[in-house]
PDB file of C-alpha atoms in Angstrom:
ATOM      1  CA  UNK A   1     -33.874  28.953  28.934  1.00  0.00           C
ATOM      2  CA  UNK A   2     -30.102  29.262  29.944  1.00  0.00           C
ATOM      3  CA  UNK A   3     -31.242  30.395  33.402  1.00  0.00           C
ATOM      4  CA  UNK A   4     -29.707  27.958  36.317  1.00  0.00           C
ATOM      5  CA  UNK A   5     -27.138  26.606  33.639  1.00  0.00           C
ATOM      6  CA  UNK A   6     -23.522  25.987  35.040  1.00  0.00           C
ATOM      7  CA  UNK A   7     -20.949  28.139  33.304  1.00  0.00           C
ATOM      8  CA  UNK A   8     -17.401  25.853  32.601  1.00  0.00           C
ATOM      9  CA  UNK A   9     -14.685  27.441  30.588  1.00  0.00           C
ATOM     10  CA  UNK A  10     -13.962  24.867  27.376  1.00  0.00           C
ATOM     11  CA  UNK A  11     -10.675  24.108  29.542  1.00  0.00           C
ATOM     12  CA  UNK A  12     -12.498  22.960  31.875  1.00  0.00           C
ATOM     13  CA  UNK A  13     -15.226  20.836  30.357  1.00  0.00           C
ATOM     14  CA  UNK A  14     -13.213  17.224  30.070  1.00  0.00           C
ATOM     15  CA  UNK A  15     -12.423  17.458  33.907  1.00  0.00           C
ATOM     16  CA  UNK A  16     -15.805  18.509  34.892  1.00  0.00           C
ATOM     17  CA  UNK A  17     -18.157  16.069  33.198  1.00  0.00           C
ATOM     18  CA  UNK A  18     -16.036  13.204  34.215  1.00  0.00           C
ATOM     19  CA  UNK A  19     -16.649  14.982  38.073  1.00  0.00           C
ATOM     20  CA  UNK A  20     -20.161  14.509  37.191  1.00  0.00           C
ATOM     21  CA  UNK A  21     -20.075  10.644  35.457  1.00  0.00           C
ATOM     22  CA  UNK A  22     -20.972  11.691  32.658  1.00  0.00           C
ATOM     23  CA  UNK A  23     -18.391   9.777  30.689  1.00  0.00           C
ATOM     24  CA  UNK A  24     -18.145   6.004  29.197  1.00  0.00           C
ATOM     25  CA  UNK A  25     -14.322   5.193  28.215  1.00  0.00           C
ATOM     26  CA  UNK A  26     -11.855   5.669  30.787  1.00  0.00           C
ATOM     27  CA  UNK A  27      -8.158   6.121  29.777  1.00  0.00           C
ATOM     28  CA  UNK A  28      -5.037   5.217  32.006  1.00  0.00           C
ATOM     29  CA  UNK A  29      -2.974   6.798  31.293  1.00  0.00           C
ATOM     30  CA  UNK A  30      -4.580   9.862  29.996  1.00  0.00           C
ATOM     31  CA  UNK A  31      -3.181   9.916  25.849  1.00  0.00           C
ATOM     32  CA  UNK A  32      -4.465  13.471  24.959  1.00  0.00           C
ATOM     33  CA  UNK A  33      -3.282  11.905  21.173  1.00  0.00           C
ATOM     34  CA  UNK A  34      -5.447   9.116  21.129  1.00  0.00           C
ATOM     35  CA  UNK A  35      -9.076   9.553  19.876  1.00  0.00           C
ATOM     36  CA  UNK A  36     -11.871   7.362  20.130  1.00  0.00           C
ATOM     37  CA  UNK A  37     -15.468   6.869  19.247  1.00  0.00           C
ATOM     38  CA  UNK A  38     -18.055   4.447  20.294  1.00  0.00           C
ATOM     39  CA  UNK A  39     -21.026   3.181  18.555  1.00  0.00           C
ATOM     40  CA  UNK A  40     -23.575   0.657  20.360  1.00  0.00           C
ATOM     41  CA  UNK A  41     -26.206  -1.333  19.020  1.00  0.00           C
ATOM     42  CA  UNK A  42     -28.461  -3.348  20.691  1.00  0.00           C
ATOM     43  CA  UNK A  43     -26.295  -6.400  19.212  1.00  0.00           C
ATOM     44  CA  UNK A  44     -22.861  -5.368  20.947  1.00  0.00           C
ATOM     45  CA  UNK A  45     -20.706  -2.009  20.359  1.00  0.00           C
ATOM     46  CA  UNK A  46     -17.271  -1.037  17.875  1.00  0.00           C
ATOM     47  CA  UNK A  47     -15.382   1.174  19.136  1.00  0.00           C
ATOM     48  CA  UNK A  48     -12.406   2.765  16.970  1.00  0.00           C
ATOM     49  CA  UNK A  49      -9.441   4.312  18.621  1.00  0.00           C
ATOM     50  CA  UNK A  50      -6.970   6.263  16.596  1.00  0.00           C
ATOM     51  CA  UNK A  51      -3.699   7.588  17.129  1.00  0.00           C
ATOM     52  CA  UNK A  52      -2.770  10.566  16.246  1.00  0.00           C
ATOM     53  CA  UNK A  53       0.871  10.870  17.615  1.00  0.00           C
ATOM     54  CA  UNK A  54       3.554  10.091  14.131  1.00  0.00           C
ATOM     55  CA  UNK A  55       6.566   9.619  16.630  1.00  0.00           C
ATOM     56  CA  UNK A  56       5.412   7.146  19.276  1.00  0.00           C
ATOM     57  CA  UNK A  57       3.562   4.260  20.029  1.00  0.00           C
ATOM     58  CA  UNK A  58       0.630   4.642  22.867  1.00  0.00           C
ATOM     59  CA  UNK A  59       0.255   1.950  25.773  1.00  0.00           C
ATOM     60  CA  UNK A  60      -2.627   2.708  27.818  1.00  0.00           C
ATOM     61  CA  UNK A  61      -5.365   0.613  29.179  1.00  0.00           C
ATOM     62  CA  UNK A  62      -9.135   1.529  28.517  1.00  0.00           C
ATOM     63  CA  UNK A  63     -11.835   0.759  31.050  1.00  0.00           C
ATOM     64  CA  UNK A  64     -15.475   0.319  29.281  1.00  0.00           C
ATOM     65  CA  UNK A  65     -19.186   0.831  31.213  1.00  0.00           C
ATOM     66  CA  UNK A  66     -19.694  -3.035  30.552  1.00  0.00           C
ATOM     67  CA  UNK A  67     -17.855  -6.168  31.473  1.00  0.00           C
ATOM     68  CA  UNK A  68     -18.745  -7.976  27.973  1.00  0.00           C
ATOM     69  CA  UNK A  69     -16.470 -10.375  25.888  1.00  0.00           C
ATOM     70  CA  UNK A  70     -14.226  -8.216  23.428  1.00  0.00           C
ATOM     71  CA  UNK A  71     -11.797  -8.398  20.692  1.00  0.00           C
ATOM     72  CA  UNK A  72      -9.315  -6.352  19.031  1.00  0.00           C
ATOM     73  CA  UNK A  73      -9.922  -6.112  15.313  1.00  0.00           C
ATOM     74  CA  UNK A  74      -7.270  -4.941  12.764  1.00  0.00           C
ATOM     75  CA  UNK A  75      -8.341  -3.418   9.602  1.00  0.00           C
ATOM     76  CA  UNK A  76      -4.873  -2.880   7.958  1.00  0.00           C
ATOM     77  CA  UNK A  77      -5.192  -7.278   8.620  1.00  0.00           C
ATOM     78  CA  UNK A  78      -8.412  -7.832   8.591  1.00  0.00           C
ATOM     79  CA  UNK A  79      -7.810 -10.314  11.859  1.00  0.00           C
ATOM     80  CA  UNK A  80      -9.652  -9.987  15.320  1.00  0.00           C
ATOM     81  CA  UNK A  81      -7.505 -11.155  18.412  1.00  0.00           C
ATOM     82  CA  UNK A  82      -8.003 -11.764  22.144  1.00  0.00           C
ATOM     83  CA  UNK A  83      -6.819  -8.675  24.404  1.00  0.00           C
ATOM     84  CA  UNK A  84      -5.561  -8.822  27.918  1.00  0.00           C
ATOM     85  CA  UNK A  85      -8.125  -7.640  30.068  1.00  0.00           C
ATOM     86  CA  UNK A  86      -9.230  -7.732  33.717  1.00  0.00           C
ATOM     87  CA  UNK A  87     -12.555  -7.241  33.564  1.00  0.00           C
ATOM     88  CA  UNK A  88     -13.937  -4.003  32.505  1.00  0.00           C
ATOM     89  CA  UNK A  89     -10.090  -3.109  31.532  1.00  0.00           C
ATOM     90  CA  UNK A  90      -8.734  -3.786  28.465  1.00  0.00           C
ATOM     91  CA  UNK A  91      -5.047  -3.517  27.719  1.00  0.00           C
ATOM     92  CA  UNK A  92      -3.876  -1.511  24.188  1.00  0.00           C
ATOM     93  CA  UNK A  93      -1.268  -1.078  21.876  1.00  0.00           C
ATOM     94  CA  UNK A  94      -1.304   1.144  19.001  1.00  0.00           C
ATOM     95  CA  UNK A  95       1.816   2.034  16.699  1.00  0.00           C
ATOM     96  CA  UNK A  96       2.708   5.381  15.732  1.00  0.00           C
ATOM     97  CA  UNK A  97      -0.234   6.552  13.751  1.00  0.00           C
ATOM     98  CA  UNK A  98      -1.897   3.378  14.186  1.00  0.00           C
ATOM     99  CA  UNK A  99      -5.870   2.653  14.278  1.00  0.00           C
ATOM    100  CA  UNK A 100      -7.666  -0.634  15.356  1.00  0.00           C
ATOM    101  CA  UNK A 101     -10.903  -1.447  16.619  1.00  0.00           C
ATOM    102  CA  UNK A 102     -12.471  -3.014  20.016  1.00  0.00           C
ATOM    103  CA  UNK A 103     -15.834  -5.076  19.043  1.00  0.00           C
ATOM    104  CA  UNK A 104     -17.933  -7.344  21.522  1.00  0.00           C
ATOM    105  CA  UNK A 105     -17.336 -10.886  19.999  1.00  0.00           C
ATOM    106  CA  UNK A 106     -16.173 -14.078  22.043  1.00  0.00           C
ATOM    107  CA  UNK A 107     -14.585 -15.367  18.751  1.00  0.00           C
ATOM    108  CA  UNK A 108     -12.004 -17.864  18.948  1.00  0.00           C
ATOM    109  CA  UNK A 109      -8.525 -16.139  17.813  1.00  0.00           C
ATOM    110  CA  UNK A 110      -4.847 -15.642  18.885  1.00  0.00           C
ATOM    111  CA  UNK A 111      -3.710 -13.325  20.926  1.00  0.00           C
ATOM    112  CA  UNK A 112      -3.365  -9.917  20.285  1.00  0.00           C
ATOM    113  CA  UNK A 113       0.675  -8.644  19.965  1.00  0.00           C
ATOM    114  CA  UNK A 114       1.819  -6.063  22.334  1.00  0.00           C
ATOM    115  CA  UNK A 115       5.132  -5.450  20.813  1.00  0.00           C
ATOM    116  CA  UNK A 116       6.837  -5.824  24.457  1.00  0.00           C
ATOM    117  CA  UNK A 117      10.397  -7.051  22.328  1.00  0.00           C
ATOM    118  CA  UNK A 118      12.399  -5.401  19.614  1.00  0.00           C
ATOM    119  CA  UNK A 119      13.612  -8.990  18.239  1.00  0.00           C
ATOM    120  CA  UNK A 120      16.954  -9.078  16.830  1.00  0.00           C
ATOM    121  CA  UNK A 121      18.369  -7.435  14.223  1.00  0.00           C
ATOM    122  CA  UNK A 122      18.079  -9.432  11.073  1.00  0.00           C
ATOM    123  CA  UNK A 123      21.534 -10.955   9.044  1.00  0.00           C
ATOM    124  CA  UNK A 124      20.922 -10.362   5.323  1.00  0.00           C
ATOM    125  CA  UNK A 125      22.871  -9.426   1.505  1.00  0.00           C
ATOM    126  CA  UNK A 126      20.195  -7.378   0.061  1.00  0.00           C
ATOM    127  CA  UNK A 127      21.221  -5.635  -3.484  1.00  0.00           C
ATOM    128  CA  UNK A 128      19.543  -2.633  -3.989  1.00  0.00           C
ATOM    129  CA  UNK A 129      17.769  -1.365  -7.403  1.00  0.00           C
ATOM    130  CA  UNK A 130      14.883   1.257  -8.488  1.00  0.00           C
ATOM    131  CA  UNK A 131      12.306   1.220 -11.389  1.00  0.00           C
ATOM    132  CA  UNK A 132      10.849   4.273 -11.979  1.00  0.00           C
ATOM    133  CA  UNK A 133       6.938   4.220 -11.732  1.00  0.00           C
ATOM    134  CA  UNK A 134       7.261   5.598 -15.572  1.00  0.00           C
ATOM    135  CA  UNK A 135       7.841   1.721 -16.391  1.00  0.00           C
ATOM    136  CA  UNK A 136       5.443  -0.959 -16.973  1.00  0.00           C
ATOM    137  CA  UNK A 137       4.654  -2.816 -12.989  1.00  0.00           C
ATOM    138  CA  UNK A 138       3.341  -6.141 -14.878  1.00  0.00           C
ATOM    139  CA  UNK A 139       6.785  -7.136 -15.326  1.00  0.00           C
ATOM    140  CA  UNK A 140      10.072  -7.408 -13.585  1.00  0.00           C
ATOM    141  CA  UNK A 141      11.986  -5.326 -16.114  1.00  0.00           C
ATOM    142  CA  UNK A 142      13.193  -1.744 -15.840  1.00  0.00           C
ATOM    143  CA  UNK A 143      15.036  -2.737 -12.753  1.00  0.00           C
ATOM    144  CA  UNK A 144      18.239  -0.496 -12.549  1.00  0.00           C
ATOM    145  CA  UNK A 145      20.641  -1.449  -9.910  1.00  0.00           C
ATOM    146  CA  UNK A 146      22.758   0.677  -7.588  1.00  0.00           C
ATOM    147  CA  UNK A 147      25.061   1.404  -4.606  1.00  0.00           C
ATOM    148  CA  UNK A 148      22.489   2.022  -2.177  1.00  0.00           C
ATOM    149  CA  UNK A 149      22.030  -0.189   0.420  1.00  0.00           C
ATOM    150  CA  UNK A 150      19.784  -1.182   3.854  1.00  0.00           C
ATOM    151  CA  UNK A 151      18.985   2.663   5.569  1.00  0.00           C
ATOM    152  CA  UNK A 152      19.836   4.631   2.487  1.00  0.00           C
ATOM    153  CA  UNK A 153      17.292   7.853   1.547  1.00  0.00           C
ATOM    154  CA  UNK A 154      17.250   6.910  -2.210  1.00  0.00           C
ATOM    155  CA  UNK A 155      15.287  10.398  -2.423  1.00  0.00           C
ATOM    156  CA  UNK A 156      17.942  12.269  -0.802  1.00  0.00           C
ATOM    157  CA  UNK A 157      20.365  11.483  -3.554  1.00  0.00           C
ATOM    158  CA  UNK A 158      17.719  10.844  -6.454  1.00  0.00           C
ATOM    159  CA  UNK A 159      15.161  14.021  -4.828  1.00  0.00           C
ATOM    160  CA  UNK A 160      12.492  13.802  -7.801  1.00  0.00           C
ATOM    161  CA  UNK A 161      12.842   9.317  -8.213  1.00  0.00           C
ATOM    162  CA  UNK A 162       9.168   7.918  -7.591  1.00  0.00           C
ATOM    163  CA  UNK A 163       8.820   4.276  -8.230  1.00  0.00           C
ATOM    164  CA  UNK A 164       9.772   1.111  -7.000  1.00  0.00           C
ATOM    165  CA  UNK A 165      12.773   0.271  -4.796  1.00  0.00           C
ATOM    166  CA  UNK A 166      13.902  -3.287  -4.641  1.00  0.00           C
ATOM    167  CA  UNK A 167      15.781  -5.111  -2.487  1.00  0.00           C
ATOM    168  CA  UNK A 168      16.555  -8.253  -2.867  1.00  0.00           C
ATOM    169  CA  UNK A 169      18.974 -11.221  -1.878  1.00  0.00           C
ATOM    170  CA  UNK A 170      19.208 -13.284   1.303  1.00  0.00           C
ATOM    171  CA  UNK A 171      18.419 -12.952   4.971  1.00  0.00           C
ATOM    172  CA  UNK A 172      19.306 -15.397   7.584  1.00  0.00           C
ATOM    173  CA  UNK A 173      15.961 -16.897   9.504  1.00  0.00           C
ATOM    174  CA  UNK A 174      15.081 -19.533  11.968  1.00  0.00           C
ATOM    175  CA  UNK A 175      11.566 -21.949  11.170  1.00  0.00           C
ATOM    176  CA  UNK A 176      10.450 -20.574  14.524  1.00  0.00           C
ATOM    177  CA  UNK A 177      10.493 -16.716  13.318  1.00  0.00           C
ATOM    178  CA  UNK A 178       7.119 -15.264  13.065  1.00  0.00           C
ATOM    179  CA  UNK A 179       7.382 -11.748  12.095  1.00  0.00           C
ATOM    180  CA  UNK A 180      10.006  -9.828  10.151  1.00  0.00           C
ATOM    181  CA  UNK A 181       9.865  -6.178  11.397  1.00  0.00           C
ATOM    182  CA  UNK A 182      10.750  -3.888   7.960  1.00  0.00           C
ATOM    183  CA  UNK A 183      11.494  -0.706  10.568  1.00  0.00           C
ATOM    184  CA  UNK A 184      10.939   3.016   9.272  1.00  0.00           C
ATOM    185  CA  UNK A 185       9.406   2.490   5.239  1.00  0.00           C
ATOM    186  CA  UNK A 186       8.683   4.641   2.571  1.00  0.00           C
ATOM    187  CA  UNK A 187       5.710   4.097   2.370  1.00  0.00           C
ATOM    188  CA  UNK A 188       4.290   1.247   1.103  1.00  0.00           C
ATOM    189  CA  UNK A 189       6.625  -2.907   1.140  1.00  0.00           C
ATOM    190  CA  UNK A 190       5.721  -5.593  -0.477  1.00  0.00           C
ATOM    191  CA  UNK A 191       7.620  -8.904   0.677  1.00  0.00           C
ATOM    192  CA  UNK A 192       7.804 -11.894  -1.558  1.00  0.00           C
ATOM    193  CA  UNK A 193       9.402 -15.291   0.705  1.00  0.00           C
ATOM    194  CA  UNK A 194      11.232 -17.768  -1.072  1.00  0.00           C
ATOM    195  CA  UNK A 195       8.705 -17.486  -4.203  1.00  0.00           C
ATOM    196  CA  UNK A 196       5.662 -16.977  -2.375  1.00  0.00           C
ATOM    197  CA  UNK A 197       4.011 -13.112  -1.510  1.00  0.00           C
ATOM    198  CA  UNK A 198       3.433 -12.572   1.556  1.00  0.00           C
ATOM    199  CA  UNK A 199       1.622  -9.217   0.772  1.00  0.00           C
ATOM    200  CA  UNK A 200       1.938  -5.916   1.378  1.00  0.00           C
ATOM    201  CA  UNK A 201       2.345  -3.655   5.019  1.00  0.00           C
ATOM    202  CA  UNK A 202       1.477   0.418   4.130  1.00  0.00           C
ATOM    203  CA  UNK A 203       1.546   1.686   7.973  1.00  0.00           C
ATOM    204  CA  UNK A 204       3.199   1.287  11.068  1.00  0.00           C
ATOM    205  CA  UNK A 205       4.933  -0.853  12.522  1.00  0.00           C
ATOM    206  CA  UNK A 206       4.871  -2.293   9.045  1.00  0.00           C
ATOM    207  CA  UNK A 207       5.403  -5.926   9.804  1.00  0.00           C
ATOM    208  CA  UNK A 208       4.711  -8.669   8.202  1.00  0.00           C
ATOM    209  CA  UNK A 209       3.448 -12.397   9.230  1.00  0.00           C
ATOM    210  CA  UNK A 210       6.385 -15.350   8.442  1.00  0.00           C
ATOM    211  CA  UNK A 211       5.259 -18.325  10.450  1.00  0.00           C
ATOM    212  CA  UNK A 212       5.428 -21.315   8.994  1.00  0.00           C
ATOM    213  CA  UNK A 213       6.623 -19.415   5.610  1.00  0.00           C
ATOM    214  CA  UNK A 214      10.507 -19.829   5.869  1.00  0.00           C
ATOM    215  CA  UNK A 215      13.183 -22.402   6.562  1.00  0.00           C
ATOM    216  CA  UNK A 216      16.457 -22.460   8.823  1.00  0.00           C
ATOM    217  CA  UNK A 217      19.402 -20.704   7.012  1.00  0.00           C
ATOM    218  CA  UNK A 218      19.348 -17.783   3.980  1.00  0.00           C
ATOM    219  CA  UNK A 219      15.914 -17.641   3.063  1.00  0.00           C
ATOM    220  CA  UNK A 220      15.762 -15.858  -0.851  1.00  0.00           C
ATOM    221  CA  UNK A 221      13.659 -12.312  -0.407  1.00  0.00           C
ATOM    222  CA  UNK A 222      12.373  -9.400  -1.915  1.00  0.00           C
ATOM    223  CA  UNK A 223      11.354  -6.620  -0.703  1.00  0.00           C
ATOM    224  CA  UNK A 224       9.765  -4.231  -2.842  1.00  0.00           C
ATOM    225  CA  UNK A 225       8.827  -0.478  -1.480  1.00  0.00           C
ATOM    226  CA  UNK A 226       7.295   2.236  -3.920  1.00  0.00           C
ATOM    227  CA  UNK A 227       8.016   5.747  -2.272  1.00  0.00           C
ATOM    228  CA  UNK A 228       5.490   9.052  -2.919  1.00  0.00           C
ATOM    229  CA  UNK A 229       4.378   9.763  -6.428  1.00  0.00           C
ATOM    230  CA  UNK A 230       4.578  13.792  -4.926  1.00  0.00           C
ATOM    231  CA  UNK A 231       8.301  13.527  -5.015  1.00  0.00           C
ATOM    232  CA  UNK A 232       8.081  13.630  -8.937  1.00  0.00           C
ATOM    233  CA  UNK A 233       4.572  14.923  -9.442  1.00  0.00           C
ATOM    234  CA  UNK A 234       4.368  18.132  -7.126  1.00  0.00           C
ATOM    235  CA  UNK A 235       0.912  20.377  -7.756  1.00  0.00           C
ATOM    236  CA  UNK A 236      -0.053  23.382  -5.592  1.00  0.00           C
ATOM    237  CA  UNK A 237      -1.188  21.736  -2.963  1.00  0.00           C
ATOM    238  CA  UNK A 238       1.685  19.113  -2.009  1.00  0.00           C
ATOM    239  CA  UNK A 239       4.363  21.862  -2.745  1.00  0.00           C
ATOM    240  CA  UNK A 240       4.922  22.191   0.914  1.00  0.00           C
ATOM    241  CA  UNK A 241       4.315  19.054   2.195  1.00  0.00           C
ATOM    242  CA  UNK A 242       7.225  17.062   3.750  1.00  0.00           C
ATOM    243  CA  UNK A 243       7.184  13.300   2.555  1.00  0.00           C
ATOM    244  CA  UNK A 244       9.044  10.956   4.284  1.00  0.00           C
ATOM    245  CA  UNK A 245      12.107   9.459   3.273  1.00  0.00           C
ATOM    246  CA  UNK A 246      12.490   6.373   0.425  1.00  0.00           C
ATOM    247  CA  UNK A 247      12.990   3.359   1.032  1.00  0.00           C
ATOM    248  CA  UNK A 248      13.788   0.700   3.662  1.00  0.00           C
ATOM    249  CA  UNK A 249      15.520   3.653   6.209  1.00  0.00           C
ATOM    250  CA  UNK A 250      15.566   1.907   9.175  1.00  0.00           C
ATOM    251  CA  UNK A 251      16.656  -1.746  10.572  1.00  0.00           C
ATOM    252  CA  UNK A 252      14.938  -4.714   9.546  1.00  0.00           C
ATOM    253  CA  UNK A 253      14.134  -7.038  12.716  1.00  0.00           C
ATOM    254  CA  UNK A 254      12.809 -10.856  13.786  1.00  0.00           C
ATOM    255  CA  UNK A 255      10.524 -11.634  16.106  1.00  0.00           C
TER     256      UNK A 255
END
């Protein structure tokens, strides 16, 4: 049966089948840390594309077999927005870590953000205190405040503190700021805006959406991020597992 078969060494095998067409998704750049998978229906086509690189965020442009209307879909949002694209080529951004998916749809939506500025580096007072995830979450109490501030480790001081850490106080905003950038997070924020919750961001870039939600001047916020439950409750199999730091660790931005 194997008899006239080509032989290709598994190193080989990418290069060689895209020699031959037999491919669908183009990548330019090449992102050997990106993965992908199509489905198509007779109704259109989802594909997802993951990345699997922790330290950087992936530009790259895809090129599909079909020139179709497309959108980007966000799960972590549950939003679809309009890529850049030039036909068949489609223009992506993915955070460290980050997943979203390409569907055919000619929905009517913004556009998709491509990150391409930092922002500036938010003014704020935030005070700083932790609730252990011992206490009761229905209410505000159990709140005990400390010296820690913006970029602190709380777990590198406190190492077996799970819970909640707070921060709360005033940061400086304009009416025209749509996104406050929360930076590095561990791991999960939840942002409350002058009363009102804005929800929660669990993954990178861990943003989250402030148009039309704030007013010129000191804006009242908090900022609420529980940490890993493993960092009090080790077992066998998260003995050797490296969590990442607590807290708000890194700068928090505007866009």
């Amino acid at each position: 049966i194997l008899k006239g078969c080509e032989l290709i060494p598994l190193s080989d095998l990418a290069a060689s089948l895209r020699e031959k067409g037999i491919y669908d998704i183009t990548f330019t750049p090449a992102k050997s840390l990106v993965r992908y998978y199509r489905y198509a229906h007779e109704d259109g086509e989802l594909i997802i594309l993951c990345s699997e690189d922790v330290y950087s965020e992936s530009r790259f442009t895809i090129t599909l077999p079909e020139d179709r209307e497309y959108r980007i879909y966000d799960p972590w949002r549950n939003m679809l927005f309009k890529p850049r694209r030039n036909g068949r080529d489609i223009e992506m951004y993915l955070p460290k870590s980050g997943m979203v998916f390409v569907v055919t749809s000619d929905a009517d939506c913004g556009d998709y953000d491509y990150h391409l500025t930092e922002g500036r580096i938010a003014d704020y007072d935030l005070s700083v205190s932790i609730r252990s995830a011992e206490k009761s979450s229905s209410t505000d109490s159990g709140f005990l405040p400390t010296d820690f501030s913006v970029g602190d480790d709380i777990t590198a001081d406190m190492a077996s503190f799970a819970g909640t850490i707070r921060y709360e106080g005033t940061i400086d905003l304009s009416s025209d700021d749509k996104v406050l950038c929360l930076g590095e997070v561990g791991e999960i924020a939840e942002v409350t805006l002058g009363g009102v919750n804005l929800g929660r961001a669990v993954c990178c870039p861990y943003e989250i959406d402030i148009e039309g939600k704030c007013v010129d001047g000191d804006n009242h916020i908090i900022i609420d991020v529980v940490n890993n439950l493993g960092y009090r409750e080790r077992d066998i199999f998260s003995s050797y597992l490296t969590f990442p730091p607590s807290g708000l660790t890194g700068e928090i931005r505007v866009r």
